[in-house]
């Protein structure tokens, strides 16, 4: 399978590839290593709803024109069972992701490694 190789103990590259089926994947090492640290802290598998996006897919899902998802710097994570979105968001902030967005209605948290100081949105 395309991109089916191990990056860290708990993540494979294909988990980050664009969901449109184009096979595109960019991934910044700073993102995957922080996700691995988060995985150790949470102790259960993390499901990546959206990782890298090609431009067409980013537009199709209504992403921002300069979305960090197109730069291999962002991932949307399903909230693990047993945690509230707020609890999971706090963990993501503590782990040092520089962008953290909580989406309680949809049950996921966006994390990214944007340059600059940490920001939380929603
Ligand atoms: Zn795509």
mmCIF file with all atom_site columns, C-alpha atoms and ligand atoms in Angstrom:
data_model
loop_
_atom_site.group_PDB
_atom_site.id
_atom_site.type_symbol
_atom_site.label_atom_id
_atom_site.label_alt_id
_atom_site.label_comp_id
_atom_site.label_asym_id
_atom_site.label_entity_id
_atom_site.label_seq_id
_atom_site.pdbx_PDB_ins_code
_atom_site.Cartn_x
_atom_site.Cartn_y
_atom_site.Cartn_z
_atom_site.occupancy
_atom_site.B_iso_or_equiv
_atom_site.pdbx_formal_charge
_atom_site.auth_seq_id
_atom_site.auth_comp_id
_atom_site.auth_asym_id
_atom_site.auth_atom_id
_atom_site.pdbx_PDB_model_num
ATOM   1   C  CA  . UNK A 1 1   ? 0.000   0.000  0.000  1.00 0.00 ? 1   UNK A CA  1
ATOM   2   C  CA  . UNK A 1 2   ? 1.189   3.482  -0.835 1.00 0.00 ? 2   UNK A CA  1
ATOM   3   C  CA  . UNK A 1 3   ? 2.882   5.299  2.008  1.00 0.00 ? 3   UNK A CA  1
ATOM   4   C  CA  . UNK A 1 4   ? 2.471   2.284  4.240  1.00 0.00 ? 4   UNK A CA  1
ATOM   5   C  CA  . UNK A 1 5   ? 5.562   2.589  6.339  1.00 0.00 ? 5   UNK A CA  1
ATOM   6   C  CA  . UNK A 1 6   ? 6.355   3.242  9.945  1.00 0.00 ? 6   UNK A CA  1
ATOM   7   C  CA  . UNK A 1 7   ? 7.309   6.734  11.085 1.00 0.00 ? 7   UNK A CA  1
ATOM   8   C  CA  . UNK A 1 8   ? 7.150   6.379  14.848 1.00 0.00 ? 8   UNK A CA  1
ATOM   9   C  CA  . UNK A 1 9   ? 6.057   3.674  17.254 1.00 0.00 ? 9   UNK A CA  1
ATOM   10  C  CA  . UNK A 1 10  ? 2.377   4.403  16.665 1.00 0.00 ? 10  UNK A CA  1
ATOM   11  C  CA  . UNK A 1 11  ? 2.115   6.236  13.329 1.00 0.00 ? 11  UNK A CA  1
ATOM   12  C  CA  . UNK A 1 12  ? 2.434   5.271  9.692  1.00 0.00 ? 12  UNK A CA  1
ATOM   13  C  CA  . UNK A 1 13  ? 2.786   7.766  6.873  1.00 0.00 ? 13  UNK A CA  1
ATOM   14  C  CA  . UNK A 1 14  ? -0.425  6.662  5.178  1.00 0.00 ? 14  UNK A CA  1
ATOM   15  C  CA  . UNK A 1 15  ? -2.457  7.841  8.165  1.00 0.00 ? 15  UNK A CA  1
ATOM   16  C  CA  . UNK A 1 16  ? -1.557  11.390 7.109  1.00 0.00 ? 16  UNK A CA  1
ATOM   17  C  CA  . UNK A 1 17  ? -2.157  11.173 3.381  1.00 0.00 ? 17  UNK A CA  1
ATOM   18  C  CA  . UNK A 1 18  ? -4.867  13.236 1.705  1.00 0.00 ? 18  UNK A CA  1
ATOM   19  C  CA  . UNK A 1 19  ? -8.313  11.678 2.118  1.00 0.00 ? 19  UNK A CA  1
ATOM   20  C  CA  . UNK A 1 20  ? -9.383  12.436 -1.463 1.00 0.00 ? 20  UNK A CA  1
ATOM   21  C  CA  . UNK A 1 21  ? -7.449  9.443  -2.724 1.00 0.00 ? 21  UNK A CA  1
ATOM   22  C  CA  . UNK A 1 22  ? -4.771  11.416 -4.581 1.00 0.00 ? 22  UNK A CA  1
ATOM   23  C  CA  . UNK A 1 23  ? -2.018  9.820  -2.488 1.00 0.00 ? 23  UNK A CA  1
ATOM   24  C  CA  . UNK A 1 24  ? -0.458  13.178 -1.620 1.00 0.00 ? 24  UNK A CA  1
ATOM   25  C  CA  . UNK A 1 25  ? 1.220   13.397 1.727  1.00 0.00 ? 25  UNK A CA  1
ATOM   26  C  CA  . UNK A 1 26  ? 3.459   15.995 3.288  1.00 0.00 ? 26  UNK A CA  1
ATOM   27  C  CA  . UNK A 1 27  ? 4.314   15.763 6.953  1.00 0.00 ? 27  UNK A CA  1
ATOM   28  C  CA  . UNK A 1 28  ? 6.529   17.927 9.077  1.00 0.00 ? 28  UNK A CA  1
ATOM   29  C  CA  . UNK A 1 29  ? 8.618   15.897 11.550 1.00 0.00 ? 29  UNK A CA  1
ATOM   30  C  CA  . UNK A 1 30  ? 7.734   18.332 14.336 1.00 0.00 ? 30  UNK A CA  1
ATOM   31  C  CA  . UNK A 1 31  ? 4.078   17.362 13.945 1.00 0.00 ? 31  UNK A CA  1
ATOM   32  C  CA  . UNK A 1 32  ? 4.465   13.598 13.991 1.00 0.00 ? 32  UNK A CA  1
ATOM   33  C  CA  . UNK A 1 33  ? 6.839   13.596 16.944 1.00 0.00 ? 33  UNK A CA  1
ATOM   34  C  CA  . UNK A 1 34  ? 4.474   15.728 18.988 1.00 0.00 ? 34  UNK A CA  1
ATOM   35  C  CA  . UNK A 1 35  ? 1.611   13.443 18.010 1.00 0.00 ? 35  UNK A CA  1
ATOM   36  C  CA  . UNK A 1 36  ? 3.646   10.481 19.214 1.00 0.00 ? 36  UNK A CA  1
ATOM   37  C  CA  . UNK A 1 37  ? 4.188   12.266 22.549 1.00 0.00 ? 37  UNK A CA  1
ATOM   38  C  CA  . UNK A 1 38  ? 0.431   12.867 22.722 1.00 0.00 ? 38  UNK A CA  1
ATOM   39  C  CA  . UNK A 1 39  ? -0.191  9.189  21.926 1.00 0.00 ? 39  UNK A CA  1
ATOM   40  C  CA  . UNK A 1 40  ? 1.979   8.155  24.869 1.00 0.00 ? 40  UNK A CA  1
ATOM   41  C  CA  . UNK A 1 41  ? 0.134   10.561 27.161 1.00 0.00 ? 41  UNK A CA  1
ATOM   42  C  CA  . UNK A 1 42  ? -3.353  9.479  26.063 1.00 0.00 ? 42  UNK A CA  1
ATOM   43  C  CA  . UNK A 1 43  ? -2.473  5.776  26.048 1.00 0.00 ? 43  UNK A CA  1
ATOM   44  C  CA  . UNK A 1 44  ? -4.979  4.775  23.354 1.00 0.00 ? 44  UNK A CA  1
ATOM   45  C  CA  . UNK A 1 45  ? -4.874  4.932  19.540 1.00 0.00 ? 45  UNK A CA  1
ATOM   46  C  CA  . UNK A 1 46  ? -5.296  8.353  17.950 1.00 0.00 ? 46  UNK A CA  1
ATOM   47  C  CA  . UNK A 1 47  ? -7.461  8.501  14.835 1.00 0.00 ? 47  UNK A CA  1
ATOM   48  C  CA  . UNK A 1 48  ? -6.459  11.133 12.279 1.00 0.00 ? 48  UNK A CA  1
ATOM   49  C  CA  . UNK A 1 49  ? -9.622  12.407 10.583 1.00 0.00 ? 49  UNK A CA  1
ATOM   50  C  CA  . UNK A 1 50  ? -7.669  14.756 8.323  1.00 0.00 ? 50  UNK A CA  1
ATOM   51  C  CA  . UNK A 1 51  ? -3.912  15.113 7.906  1.00 0.00 ? 51  UNK A CA  1
ATOM   52  C  CA  . UNK A 1 52  ? -2.335  16.472 4.760  1.00 0.00 ? 52  UNK A CA  1
ATOM   53  C  CA  . UNK A 1 53  ? -4.650  17.880 2.074  1.00 0.00 ? 53  UNK A CA  1
ATOM   54  C  CA  . UNK A 1 54  ? -4.022  18.608 -1.579 1.00 0.00 ? 54  UNK A CA  1
ATOM   55  C  CA  . UNK A 1 55  ? -5.314  21.992 -2.708 1.00 0.00 ? 55  UNK A CA  1
ATOM   56  C  CA  . UNK A 1 56  ? -8.429  20.553 -4.369 1.00 0.00 ? 56  UNK A CA  1
ATOM   57  C  CA  . UNK A 1 57  ? -9.411  18.518 -1.325 1.00 0.00 ? 57  UNK A CA  1
ATOM   58  C  CA  . UNK A 1 58  ? -8.744  21.445 0.991  1.00 0.00 ? 58  UNK A CA  1
ATOM   59  C  CA  . UNK A 1 59  ? -11.149 23.548 -1.066 1.00 0.00 ? 59  UNK A CA  1
ATOM   60  C  CA  . UNK A 1 60  ? -13.685 20.712 -1.163 1.00 0.00 ? 60  UNK A CA  1
ATOM   61  C  CA  . UNK A 1 61  ? -13.802 20.500 2.635  1.00 0.00 ? 61  UNK A CA  1
ATOM   62  C  CA  . UNK A 1 62  ? -13.925 24.263 3.091  1.00 0.00 ? 62  UNK A CA  1
ATOM   63  C  CA  . UNK A 1 63  ? -10.406 24.668 4.456  1.00 0.00 ? 63  UNK A CA  1
ATOM   64  C  CA  . UNK A 1 64  ? -8.731  28.047 4.715  1.00 0.00 ? 64  UNK A CA  1
ATOM   65  C  CA  . UNK A 1 65  ? -6.804  29.122 1.607  1.00 0.00 ? 65  UNK A CA  1
ATOM   66  C  CA  . UNK A 1 66  ? -3.510  28.966 3.522  1.00 0.00 ? 66  UNK A CA  1
ATOM   67  C  CA  . UNK A 1 67  ? -4.489  25.953 5.653  1.00 0.00 ? 67  UNK A CA  1
ATOM   68  C  CA  . UNK A 1 68  ? -1.719  24.285 7.613  1.00 0.00 ? 68  UNK A CA  1
ATOM   69  C  CA  . UNK A 1 69  ? -3.261  21.024 6.387  1.00 0.00 ? 69  UNK A CA  1
ATOM   70  C  CA  . UNK A 1 70  ? -1.704  21.777 2.983  1.00 0.00 ? 70  UNK A CA  1
ATOM   71  C  CA  . UNK A 1 71  ? 1.763   22.178 4.492  1.00 0.00 ? 71  UNK A CA  1
ATOM   72  C  CA  . UNK A 1 72  ? 2.003   18.937 6.436  1.00 0.00 ? 72  UNK A CA  1
ATOM   73  C  CA  . UNK A 1 73  ? 1.719   20.895 9.653  1.00 0.00 ? 73  UNK A CA  1
ATOM   74  C  CA  . UNK A 1 74  ? -1.785  20.008 10.845 1.00 0.00 ? 74  UNK A CA  1
ATOM   75  C  CA  . UNK A 1 75  ? -3.978  17.089 11.858 1.00 0.00 ? 75  UNK A CA  1
ATOM   76  C  CA  . UNK A 1 76  ? -7.587  16.749 12.979 1.00 0.00 ? 76  UNK A CA  1
ATOM   77  C  CA  . UNK A 1 77  ? -7.844  14.129 15.710 1.00 0.00 ? 77  UNK A CA  1
ATOM   78  C  CA  . UNK A 1 78  ? -10.988 12.288 16.736 1.00 0.00 ? 78  UNK A CA  1
ATOM   79  C  CA  . UNK A 1 79  ? -11.561 12.736 20.458 1.00 0.00 ? 79  UNK A CA  1
ATOM   80  C  CA  . UNK A 1 80  ? -10.577 9.431  22.114 1.00 0.00 ? 80  UNK A CA  1
ATOM   81  C  CA  . UNK A 1 81  ? -13.303 7.576  24.002 1.00 0.00 ? 81  UNK A CA  1
ATOM   82  C  CA  . UNK A 1 82  ? -13.281 8.366  27.701 1.00 0.00 ? 82  UNK A CA  1
ATOM   83  C  CA  . UNK A 1 83  ? -12.125 11.959 27.233 1.00 0.00 ? 83  UNK A CA  1
ATOM   84  C  CA  . UNK A 1 84  ? -14.199 15.062 26.680 1.00 0.00 ? 84  UNK A CA  1
ATOM   85  C  CA  . UNK A 1 85  ? -13.160 17.333 23.824 1.00 0.00 ? 85  UNK A CA  1
ATOM   86  C  CA  . UNK A 1 86  ? -12.171 19.917 26.430 1.00 0.00 ? 86  UNK A CA  1
ATOM   87  C  CA  . UNK A 1 87  ? -9.953  17.437 28.306 1.00 0.00 ? 87  UNK A CA  1
ATOM   88  C  CA  . UNK A 1 88  ? -8.346  16.313 25.067 1.00 0.00 ? 88  UNK A CA  1
ATOM   89  C  CA  . UNK A 1 89  ? -7.844  19.936 24.009 1.00 0.00 ? 89  UNK A CA  1
ATOM   90  C  CA  . UNK A 1 90  ? -6.046  20.680 27.287 1.00 0.00 ? 90  UNK A CA  1
ATOM   91  C  CA  . UNK A 1 91  ? -3.710  17.721 26.695 1.00 0.00 ? 91  UNK A CA  1
ATOM   92  C  CA  . UNK A 1 92  ? -2.915  19.032 23.221 1.00 0.00 ? 92  UNK A CA  1
ATOM   93  C  CA  . UNK A 1 93  ? -2.117  22.468 24.633 1.00 0.00 ? 93  UNK A CA  1
ATOM   94  C  CA  . UNK A 1 94  ? 0.131   20.938 27.310 1.00 0.00 ? 94  UNK A CA  1
ATOM   95  C  CA  . UNK A 1 95  ? 1.993   18.921 24.671 1.00 0.00 ? 95  UNK A CA  1
ATOM   96  C  CA  . UNK A 1 96  ? 2.957   22.171 22.968 1.00 0.00 ? 96  UNK A CA  1
ATOM   97  C  CA  . UNK A 1 97  ? 1.106   22.147 19.664 1.00 0.00 ? 97  UNK A CA  1
ATOM   98  C  CA  . UNK A 1 98  ? 1.211   25.793 18.615 1.00 0.00 ? 98  UNK A CA  1
ATOM   99  C  CA  . UNK A 1 99  ? -2.296  25.776 17.123 1.00 0.00 ? 99  UNK A CA  1
ATOM   100 C  CA  . UNK A 1 100 ? -5.134  23.948 18.901 1.00 0.00 ? 100 UNK A CA  1
ATOM   101 C  CA  . UNK A 1 101 ? -8.771  24.169 17.873 1.00 0.00 ? 101 UNK A CA  1
ATOM   102 C  CA  . UNK A 1 102 ? -11.616 22.439 19.723 1.00 0.00 ? 102 UNK A CA  1
ATOM   103 C  CA  . UNK A 1 103 ? -14.666 21.253 17.795 1.00 0.00 ? 103 UNK A CA  1
ATOM   104 C  CA  . UNK A 1 104 ? -16.907 19.728 20.502 1.00 0.00 ? 104 UNK A CA  1
ATOM   105 C  CA  . UNK A 1 105 ? -19.962 19.503 18.246 1.00 0.00 ? 105 UNK A CA  1
ATOM   106 C  CA  . UNK A 1 106 ? -18.041 17.362 15.757 1.00 0.00 ? 106 UNK A CA  1
ATOM   107 C  CA  . UNK A 1 107 ? -16.005 15.483 18.357 1.00 0.00 ? 107 UNK A CA  1
ATOM   108 C  CA  . UNK A 1 108 ? -12.550 16.354 17.115 1.00 0.00 ? 108 UNK A CA  1
ATOM   109 C  CA  . UNK A 1 109 ? -9.578  18.570 17.915 1.00 0.00 ? 109 UNK A CA  1
ATOM   110 C  CA  . UNK A 1 110 ? -7.376  20.289 15.331 1.00 0.00 ? 110 UNK A CA  1
ATOM   111 C  CA  . UNK A 1 111 ? -3.677  20.510 16.161 1.00 0.00 ? 111 UNK A CA  1
ATOM   112 C  CA  . UNK A 1 112 ? -0.929  22.178 14.179 1.00 0.00 ? 112 UNK A CA  1
ATOM   113 C  CA  . UNK A 1 113 ? 2.665   23.340 14.403 1.00 0.00 ? 113 UNK A CA  1
ATOM   114 C  CA  . UNK A 1 114 ? 2.292   26.868 13.055 1.00 0.00 ? 114 UNK A CA  1
ATOM   115 C  CA  . UNK A 1 115 ? 5.198   29.251 13.607 1.00 0.00 ? 115 UNK A CA  1
ATOM   116 C  CA  . UNK A 1 116 ? 4.927   31.672 16.519 1.00 0.00 ? 116 UNK A CA  1
ATOM   117 C  CA  . UNK A 1 117 ? 3.333   31.574 19.962 1.00 0.00 ? 117 UNK A CA  1
ATOM   118 C  CA  . UNK A 1 118 ? 0.643   29.082 20.922 1.00 0.00 ? 118 UNK A CA  1
ATOM   119 C  CA  . UNK A 1 119 ? -2.923  29.936 19.970 1.00 0.00 ? 119 UNK A CA  1
ATOM   120 C  CA  . UNK A 1 120 ? -6.172  28.252 20.894 1.00 0.00 ? 120 UNK A CA  1
ATOM   121 C  CA  . UNK A 1 121 ? -9.255  28.790 18.799 1.00 0.00 ? 121 UNK A CA  1
ATOM   122 C  CA  . UNK A 1 122 ? -12.869 27.671 19.317 1.00 0.00 ? 122 UNK A CA  1
HETATM 123 ZN ZN1 . LIG B 2 .   ? -5.974  15.016 -2.492 1.00 0.00 ? 1   LIG B ZN1 1
#
